[in-house]
CSV table of C-alpha atoms and ligand atoms in Angstrom, one decimal:
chain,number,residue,atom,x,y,z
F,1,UNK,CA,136.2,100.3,123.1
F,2,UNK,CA,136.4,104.2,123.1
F,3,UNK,CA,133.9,106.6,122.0
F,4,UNK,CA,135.6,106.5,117.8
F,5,UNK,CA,135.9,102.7,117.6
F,6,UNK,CA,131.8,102.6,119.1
F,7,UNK,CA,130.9,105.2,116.9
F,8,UNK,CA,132.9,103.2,113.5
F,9,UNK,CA,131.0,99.9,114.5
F,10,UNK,CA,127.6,101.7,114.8
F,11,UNK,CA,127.8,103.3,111.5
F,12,UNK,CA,129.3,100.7,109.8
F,13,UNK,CA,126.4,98.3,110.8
F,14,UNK,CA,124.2,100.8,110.2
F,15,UNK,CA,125.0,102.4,107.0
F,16,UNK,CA,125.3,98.5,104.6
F,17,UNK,CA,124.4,97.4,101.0
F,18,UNK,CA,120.7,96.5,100.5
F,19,UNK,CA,119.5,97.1,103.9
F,20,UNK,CA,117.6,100.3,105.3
F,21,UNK,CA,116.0,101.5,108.8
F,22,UNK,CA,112.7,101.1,110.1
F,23,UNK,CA,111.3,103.8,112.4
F,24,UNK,CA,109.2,102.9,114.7
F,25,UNK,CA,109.8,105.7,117.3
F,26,UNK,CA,106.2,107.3,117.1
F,27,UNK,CA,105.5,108.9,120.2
F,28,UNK,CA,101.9,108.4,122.2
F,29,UNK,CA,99.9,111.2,120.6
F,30,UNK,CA,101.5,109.7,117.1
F,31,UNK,CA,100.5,106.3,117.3
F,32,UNK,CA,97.8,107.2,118.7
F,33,UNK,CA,96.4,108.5,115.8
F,34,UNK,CA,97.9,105.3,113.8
F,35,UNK,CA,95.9,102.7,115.6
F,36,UNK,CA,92.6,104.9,115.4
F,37,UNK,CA,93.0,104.8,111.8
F,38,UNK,CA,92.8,101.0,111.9
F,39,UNK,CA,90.6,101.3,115.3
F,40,UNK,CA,93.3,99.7,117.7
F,41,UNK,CA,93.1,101.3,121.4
F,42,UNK,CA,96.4,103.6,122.1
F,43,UNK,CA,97.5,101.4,125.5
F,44,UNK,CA,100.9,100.0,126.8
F,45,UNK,CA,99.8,96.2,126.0
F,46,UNK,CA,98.7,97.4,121.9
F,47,UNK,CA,101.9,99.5,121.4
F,48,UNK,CA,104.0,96.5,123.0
F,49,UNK,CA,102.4,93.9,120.8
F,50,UNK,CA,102.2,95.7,117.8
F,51,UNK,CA,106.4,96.5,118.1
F,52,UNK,CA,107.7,93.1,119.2
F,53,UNK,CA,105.5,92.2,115.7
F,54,UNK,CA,107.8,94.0,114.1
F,55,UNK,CA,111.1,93.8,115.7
F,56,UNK,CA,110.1,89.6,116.1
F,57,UNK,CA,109.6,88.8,112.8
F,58,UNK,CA,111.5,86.5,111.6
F,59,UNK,CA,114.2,87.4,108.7
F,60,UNK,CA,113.8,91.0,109.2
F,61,UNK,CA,118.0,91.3,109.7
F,62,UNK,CA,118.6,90.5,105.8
F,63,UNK,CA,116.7,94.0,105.3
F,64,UNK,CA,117.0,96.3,107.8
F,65,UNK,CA,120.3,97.2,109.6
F,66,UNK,CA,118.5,99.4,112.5
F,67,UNK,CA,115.4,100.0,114.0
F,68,UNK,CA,114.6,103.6,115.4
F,69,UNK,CA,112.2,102.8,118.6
F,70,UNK,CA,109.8,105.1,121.0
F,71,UNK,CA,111.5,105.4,124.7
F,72,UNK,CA,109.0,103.6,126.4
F,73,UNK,CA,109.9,100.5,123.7
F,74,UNK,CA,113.6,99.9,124.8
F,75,UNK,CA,112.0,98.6,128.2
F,76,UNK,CA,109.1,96.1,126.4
F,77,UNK,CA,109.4,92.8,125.9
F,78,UNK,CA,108.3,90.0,123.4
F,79,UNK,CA,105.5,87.4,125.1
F,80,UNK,CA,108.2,85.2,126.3
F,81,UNK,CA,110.2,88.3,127.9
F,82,UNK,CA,112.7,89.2,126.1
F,83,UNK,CA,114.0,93.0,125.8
F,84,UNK,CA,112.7,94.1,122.6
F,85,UNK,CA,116.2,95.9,121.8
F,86,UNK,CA,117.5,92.0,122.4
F,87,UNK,CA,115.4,90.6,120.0
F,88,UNK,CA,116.6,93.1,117.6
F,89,UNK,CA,120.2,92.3,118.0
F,90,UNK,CA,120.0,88.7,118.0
F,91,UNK,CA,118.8,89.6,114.1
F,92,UNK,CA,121.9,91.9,113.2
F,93,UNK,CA,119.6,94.8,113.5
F,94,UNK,CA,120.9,97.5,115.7
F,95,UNK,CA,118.6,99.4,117.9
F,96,UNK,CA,118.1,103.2,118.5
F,97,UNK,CA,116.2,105.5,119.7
F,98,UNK,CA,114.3,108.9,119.2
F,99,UNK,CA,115.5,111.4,122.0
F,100,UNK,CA,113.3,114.6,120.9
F,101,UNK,CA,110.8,115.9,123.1
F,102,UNK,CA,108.5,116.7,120.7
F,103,UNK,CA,107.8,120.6,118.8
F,104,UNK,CA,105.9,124.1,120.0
F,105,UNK,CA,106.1,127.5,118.1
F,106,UNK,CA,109.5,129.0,117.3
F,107,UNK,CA,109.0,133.0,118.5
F,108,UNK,CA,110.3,135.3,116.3
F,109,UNK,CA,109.0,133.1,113.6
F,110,UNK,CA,105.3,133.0,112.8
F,111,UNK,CA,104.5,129.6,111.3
F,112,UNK,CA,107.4,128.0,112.0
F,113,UNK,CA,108.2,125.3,115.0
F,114,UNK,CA,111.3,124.2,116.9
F,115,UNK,CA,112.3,120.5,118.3
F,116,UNK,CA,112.7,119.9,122.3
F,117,UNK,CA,114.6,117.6,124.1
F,118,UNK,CA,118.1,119.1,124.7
F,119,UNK,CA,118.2,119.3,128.2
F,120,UNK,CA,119.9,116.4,130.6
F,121,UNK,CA,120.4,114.8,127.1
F,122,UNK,CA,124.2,113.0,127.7
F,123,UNK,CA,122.5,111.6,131.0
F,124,UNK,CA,119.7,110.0,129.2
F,125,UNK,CA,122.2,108.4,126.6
F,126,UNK,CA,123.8,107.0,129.1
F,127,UNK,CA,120.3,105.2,130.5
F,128,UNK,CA,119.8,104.5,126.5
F,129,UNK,CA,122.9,102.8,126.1
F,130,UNK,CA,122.3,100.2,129.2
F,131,UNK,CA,119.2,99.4,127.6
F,132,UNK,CA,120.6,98.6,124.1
F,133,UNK,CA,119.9,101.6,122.0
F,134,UNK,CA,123.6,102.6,120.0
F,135,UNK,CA,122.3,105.3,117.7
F,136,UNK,CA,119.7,108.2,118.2
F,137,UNK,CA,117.0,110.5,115.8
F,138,UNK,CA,115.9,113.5,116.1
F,139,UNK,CA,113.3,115.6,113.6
F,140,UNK,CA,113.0,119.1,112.9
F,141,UNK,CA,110.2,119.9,110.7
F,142,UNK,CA,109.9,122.6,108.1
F,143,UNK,CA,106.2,123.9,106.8
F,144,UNK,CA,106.5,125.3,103.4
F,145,UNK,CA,104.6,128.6,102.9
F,146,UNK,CA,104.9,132.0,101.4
F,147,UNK,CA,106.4,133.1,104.2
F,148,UNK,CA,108.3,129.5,105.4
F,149,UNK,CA,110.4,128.7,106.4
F,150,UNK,CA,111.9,132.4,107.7
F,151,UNK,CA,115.3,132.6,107.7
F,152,UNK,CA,115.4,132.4,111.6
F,153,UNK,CA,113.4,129.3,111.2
F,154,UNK,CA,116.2,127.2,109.2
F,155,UNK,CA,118.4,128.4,111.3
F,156,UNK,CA,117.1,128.3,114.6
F,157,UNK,CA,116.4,124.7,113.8
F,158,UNK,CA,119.8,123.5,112.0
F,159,UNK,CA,121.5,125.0,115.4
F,160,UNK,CA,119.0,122.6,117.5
F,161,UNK,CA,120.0,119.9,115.1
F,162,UNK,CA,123.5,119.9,115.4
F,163,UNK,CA,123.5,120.8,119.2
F,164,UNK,CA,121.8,117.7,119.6
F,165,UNK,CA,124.4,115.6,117.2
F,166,UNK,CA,127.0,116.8,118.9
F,167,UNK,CA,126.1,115.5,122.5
F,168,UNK,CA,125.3,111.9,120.3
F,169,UNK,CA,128.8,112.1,119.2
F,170,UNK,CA,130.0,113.2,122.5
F,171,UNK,CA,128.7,109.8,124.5
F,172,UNK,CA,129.3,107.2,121.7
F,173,UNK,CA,125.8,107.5,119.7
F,174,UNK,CA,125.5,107.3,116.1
F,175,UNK,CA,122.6,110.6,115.7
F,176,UNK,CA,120.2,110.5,112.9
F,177,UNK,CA,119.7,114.1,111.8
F,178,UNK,CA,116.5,114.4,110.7
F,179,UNK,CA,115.4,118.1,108.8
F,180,UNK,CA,111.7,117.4,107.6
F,181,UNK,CA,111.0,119.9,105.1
F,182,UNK,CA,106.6,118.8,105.0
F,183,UNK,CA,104.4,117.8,102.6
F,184,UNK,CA,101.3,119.4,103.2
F,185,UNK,CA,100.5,122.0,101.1
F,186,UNK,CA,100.0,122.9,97.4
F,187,UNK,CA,103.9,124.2,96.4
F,188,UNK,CA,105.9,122.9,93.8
F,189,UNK,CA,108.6,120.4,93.1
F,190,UNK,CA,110.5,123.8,92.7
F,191,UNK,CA,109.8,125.2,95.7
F,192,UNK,CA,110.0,122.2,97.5
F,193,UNK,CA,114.0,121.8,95.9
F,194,UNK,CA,114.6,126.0,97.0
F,195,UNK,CA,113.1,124.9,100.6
F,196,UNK,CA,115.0,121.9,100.9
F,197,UNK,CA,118.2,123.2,99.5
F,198,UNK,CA,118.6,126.1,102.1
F,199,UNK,CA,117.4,124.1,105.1
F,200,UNK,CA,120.3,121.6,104.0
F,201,UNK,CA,122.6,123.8,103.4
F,202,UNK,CA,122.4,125.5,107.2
F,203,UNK,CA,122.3,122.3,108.6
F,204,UNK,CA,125.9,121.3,107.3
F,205,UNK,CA,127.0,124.7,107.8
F,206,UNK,CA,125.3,124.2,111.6
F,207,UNK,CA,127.4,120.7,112.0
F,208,UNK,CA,130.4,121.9,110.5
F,209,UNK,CA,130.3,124.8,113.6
F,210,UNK,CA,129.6,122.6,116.5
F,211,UNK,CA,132.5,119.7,115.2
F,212,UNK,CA,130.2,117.1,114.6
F,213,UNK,CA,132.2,114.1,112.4
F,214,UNK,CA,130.3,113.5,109.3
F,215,UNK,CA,131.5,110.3,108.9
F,216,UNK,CA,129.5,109.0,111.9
F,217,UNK,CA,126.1,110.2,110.9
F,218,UNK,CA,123.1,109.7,108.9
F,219,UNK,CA,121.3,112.2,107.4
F,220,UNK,CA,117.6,111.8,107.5
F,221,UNK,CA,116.0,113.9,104.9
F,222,UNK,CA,112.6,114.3,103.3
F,223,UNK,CA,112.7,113.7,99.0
F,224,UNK,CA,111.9,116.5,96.7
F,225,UNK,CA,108.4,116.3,96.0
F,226,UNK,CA,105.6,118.5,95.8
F,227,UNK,CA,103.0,119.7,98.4
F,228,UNK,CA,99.9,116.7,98.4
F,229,UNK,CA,97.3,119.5,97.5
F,230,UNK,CA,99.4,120.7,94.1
F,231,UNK,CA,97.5,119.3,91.3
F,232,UNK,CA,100.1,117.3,89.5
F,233,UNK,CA,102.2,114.7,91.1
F,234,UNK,CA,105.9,114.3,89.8
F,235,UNK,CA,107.4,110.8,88.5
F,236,UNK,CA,109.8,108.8,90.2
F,237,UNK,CA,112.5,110.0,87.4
F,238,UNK,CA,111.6,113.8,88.6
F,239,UNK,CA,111.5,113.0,91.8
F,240,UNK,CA,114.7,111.2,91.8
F,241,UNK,CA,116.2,114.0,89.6
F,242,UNK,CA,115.4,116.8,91.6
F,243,UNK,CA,116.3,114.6,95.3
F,244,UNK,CA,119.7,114.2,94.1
F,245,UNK,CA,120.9,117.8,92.5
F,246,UNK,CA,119.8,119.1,95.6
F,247,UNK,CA,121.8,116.4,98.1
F,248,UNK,CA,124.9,117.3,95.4
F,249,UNK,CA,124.7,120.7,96.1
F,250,UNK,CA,124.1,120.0,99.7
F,251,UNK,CA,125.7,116.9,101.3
F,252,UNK,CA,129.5,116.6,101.4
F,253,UNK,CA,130.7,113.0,100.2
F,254,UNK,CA,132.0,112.2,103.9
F,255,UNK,CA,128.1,111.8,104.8
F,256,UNK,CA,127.9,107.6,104.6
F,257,UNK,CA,124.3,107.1,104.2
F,258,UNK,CA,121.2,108.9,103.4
F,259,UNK,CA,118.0,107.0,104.7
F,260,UNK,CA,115.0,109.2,104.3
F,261,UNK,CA,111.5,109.4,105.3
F,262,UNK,CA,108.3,108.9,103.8
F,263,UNK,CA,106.5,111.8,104.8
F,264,UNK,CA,102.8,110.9,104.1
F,265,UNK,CA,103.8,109.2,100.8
F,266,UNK,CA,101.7,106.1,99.9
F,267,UNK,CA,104.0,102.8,100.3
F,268,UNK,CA,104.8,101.9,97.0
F,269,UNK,CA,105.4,105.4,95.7
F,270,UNK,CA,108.1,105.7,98.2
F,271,UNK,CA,109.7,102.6,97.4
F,272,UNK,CA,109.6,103.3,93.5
F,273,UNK,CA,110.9,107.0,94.1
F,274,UNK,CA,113.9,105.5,95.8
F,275,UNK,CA,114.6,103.1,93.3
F,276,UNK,CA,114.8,105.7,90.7
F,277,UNK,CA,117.0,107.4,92.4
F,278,UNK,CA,119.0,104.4,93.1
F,279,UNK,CA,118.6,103.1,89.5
F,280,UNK,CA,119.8,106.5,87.9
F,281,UNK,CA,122.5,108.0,90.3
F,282,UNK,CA,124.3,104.9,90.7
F,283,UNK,CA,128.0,107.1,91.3
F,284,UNK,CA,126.6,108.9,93.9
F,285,UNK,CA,129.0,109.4,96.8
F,286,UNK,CA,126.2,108.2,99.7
F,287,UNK,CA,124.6,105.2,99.4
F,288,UNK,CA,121.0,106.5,99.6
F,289,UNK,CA,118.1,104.3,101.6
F,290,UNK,CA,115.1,104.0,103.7
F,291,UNK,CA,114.1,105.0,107.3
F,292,UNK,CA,110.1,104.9,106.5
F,293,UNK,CA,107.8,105.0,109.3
F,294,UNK,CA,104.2,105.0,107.4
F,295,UNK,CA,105.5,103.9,104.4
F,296,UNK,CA,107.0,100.9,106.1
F,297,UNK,CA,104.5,100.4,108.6
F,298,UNK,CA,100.8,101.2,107.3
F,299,UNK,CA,99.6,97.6,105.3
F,300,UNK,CA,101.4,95.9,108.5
F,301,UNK,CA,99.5,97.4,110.5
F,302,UNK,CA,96.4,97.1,108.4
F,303,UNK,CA,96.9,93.5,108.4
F,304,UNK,CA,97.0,93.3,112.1
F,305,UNK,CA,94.5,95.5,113.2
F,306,UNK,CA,95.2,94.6,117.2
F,307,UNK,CA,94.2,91.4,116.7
F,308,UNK,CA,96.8,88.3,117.8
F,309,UNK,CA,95.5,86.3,115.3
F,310,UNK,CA,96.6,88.4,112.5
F,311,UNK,CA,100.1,88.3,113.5
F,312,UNK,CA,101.6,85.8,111.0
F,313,UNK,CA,99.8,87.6,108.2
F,314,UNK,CA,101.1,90.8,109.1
F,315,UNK,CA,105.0,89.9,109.7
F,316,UNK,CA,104.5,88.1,106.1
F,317,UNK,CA,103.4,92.1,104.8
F,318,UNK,CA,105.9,93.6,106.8
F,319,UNK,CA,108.7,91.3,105.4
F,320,UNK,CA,107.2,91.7,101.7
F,321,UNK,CA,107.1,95.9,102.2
F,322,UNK,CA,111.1,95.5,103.7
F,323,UNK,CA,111.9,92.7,100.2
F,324,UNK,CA,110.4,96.1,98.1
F,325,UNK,CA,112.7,98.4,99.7
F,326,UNK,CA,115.3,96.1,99.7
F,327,UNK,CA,115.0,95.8,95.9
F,328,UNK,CA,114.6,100.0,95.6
F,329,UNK,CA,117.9,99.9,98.0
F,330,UNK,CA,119.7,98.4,94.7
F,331,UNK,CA,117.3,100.0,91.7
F,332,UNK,CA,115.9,96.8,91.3
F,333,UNK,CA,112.3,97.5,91.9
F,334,UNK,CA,109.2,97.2,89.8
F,335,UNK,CA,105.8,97.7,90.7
F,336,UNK,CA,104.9,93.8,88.9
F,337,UNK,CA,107.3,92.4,92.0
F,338,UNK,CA,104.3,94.2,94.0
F,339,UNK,CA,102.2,91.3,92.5
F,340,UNK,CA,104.2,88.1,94.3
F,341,UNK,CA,104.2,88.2,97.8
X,1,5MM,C1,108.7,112.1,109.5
X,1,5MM,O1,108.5,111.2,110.5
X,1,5MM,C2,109.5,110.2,110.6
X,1,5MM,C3,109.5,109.2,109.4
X,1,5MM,O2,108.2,108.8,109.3
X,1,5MM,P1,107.5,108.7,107.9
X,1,5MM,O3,108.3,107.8,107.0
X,1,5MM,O4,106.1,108.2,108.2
X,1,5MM,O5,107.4,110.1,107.4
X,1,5MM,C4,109.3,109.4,111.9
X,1,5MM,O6,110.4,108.7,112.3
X,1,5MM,C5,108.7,110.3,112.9
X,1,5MM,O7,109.8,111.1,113.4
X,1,5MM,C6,108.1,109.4,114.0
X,1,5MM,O8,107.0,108.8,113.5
X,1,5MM,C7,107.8,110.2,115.3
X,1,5MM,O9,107.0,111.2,115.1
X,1,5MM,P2,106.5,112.1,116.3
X,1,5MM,O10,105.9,113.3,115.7
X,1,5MM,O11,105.5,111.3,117.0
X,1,5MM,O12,107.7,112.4,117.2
């Protein structure tokens, strides 16, 4: 197969009706933080258990159509020894993997950060690949302030991201483009939309420079919404309204999919803010879907809690959270479904 015909399969299992991707890529200082909140030790043996939960339970293929894991994952195993990226392909479910290095300050632009990781990153693909990851992700993040993002912030940072999705491309890899405009803060919806609309608009303009193929990527963005300390929290409908003028103005219709992040939203207001926008836009020219980490993730790993016992219980969360989604995927969600595990 050549480097096209990998990169049409990828996408196309990647990008299908009804189905979205987990992430579950957090790095160590990440889940770290995760399993303290639930007071689960950050070790090797916790973060392996606690993944093959996830990529082992059963049925998980009919809802997700990728899983975004952490490095150190694509070499751990399930109890029995089984490559965890194995486990996730015997369910349809394609593995990738994060390949950014993490974030540091951004000189030149007080307040603003920028994503490592570029360096030797064709060779590591090519270690990624043997171990069964076919796509990759990688975040750039966005505070929103007075003064942020600067204008050499968004661009600085849609350069990095399409540098780095034109190396994907390059050796075969589906890349997951990921510009995080954050949540914290007390802006507006309208701010928010102004942020997100010129961060999105450089990063197109940034992937139409360095040749990257639009058709073989998915775009990873954070919904209009605004900051967690504004007083008054927008509906779904607003929400929905205000995600999707901004993708129109933003996202050429050769783009596939559109699977965003939560980004310190609560689970179920996630799921019903995708649904609006799945139950209002339905001639939109993406099809428009998950790739939650906390949103996904947090009652699953609330019902586990490090404990082996709690394993069934938490794979029956886990698949209840992904039938949610699912139903957002096609607008079909209602909080009362909430109700019947
Ligand atoms: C924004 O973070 C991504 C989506 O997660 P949420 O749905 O919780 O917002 C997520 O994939 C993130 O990139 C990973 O958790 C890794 O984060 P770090 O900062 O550890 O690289």
């Amino acid at each position: 197969m050549n480097t096209e015909e990998e990169l049409q399969r990828t996408i196309a299992q990647m990008v299908q009706p009804g189905k979205g991707i987990l992430a579950a890529d957090e790095s160590l200082p990440t889940i770290g933080k995760r399993f303290a909140a639930v007071g689960v030790d950050n070790t090797e043996e916790n973060r392996r258990g606690y993944r093959a939960l996830m990529c082992g339970a059963p049925g998980i293929g009919e809802f997700l159509s990728g899983v975004i894991l952490f490095e150190e994952t694509l070499e751990q195993t399930t109890d029995d020894g089984t490559p965890l990226p194995v486990v996730l392909a015997r369910q349809g479910v394609v593995p990738g993997v994060k390949v950014d290095k993490g974030k540091g300050p951004l000189p030149g632009a007080p307040g603003d950060r920028i994503t490592y990781g570029l360096d030797g990153l064709a060779e590591r693909l090519v270690r990624y690949r043997e171990q069964g990851a076919r796509f990759a992700k990688w975040r750039e993040v966005y505070p929103v302030g007075e003064r942020n993002p600067t204008p050499l912030g968004v661009e600085a940072n849609a350069e990095m991201l399409a540098r780095y999705a034109a190396v994907c491309q390059q050796e075969g890899f589906v890349p997951i483009v990921e510009p995080e405009v954050l949540i914290d803060g007390d802006h507006t919806l309208e701010r928010c939309a102004e942020v997100s609309e010129a961060v999105l608009h450089a990063v197109f303009h940034a992937l139409h420079r360095h040749r990257v193929t639009l058709e073989y990527l998915v775009l990873k963005p954070s919904m209009v919404i605004p900051g967690k300390e504004h007083p008054q929290k927008a509906s779904p409908e607003q929400v929905a309204e205000a995600t999707v003028r901004v993708l129109r103005r933003t996202v050429p219709a050769a783009v596939p999919g559109i699977n965003f992040l939560s980004g310190g939203q609560g689970p179920e207001e996630a799921t019903a803010n995708l649904n609006a926008m799945n139950a209002a836009f339905p001639g939109r020219p993406w099809e428009l879907s998950f790739s939650f980490a906390r949103a996904l993730q947090e009652p699953v790993m609330a019902a586990w809690a490090g404990r082996a016992r709690n394993v069934d219980a938490a794979q029956r969360v886990f698949l209840h959270r992904l039938r949610m989604n699912g139903a957002a995927r096609r607008g079909e969600y209602r909080p009362d479904l909430e109700a019947r595990p």
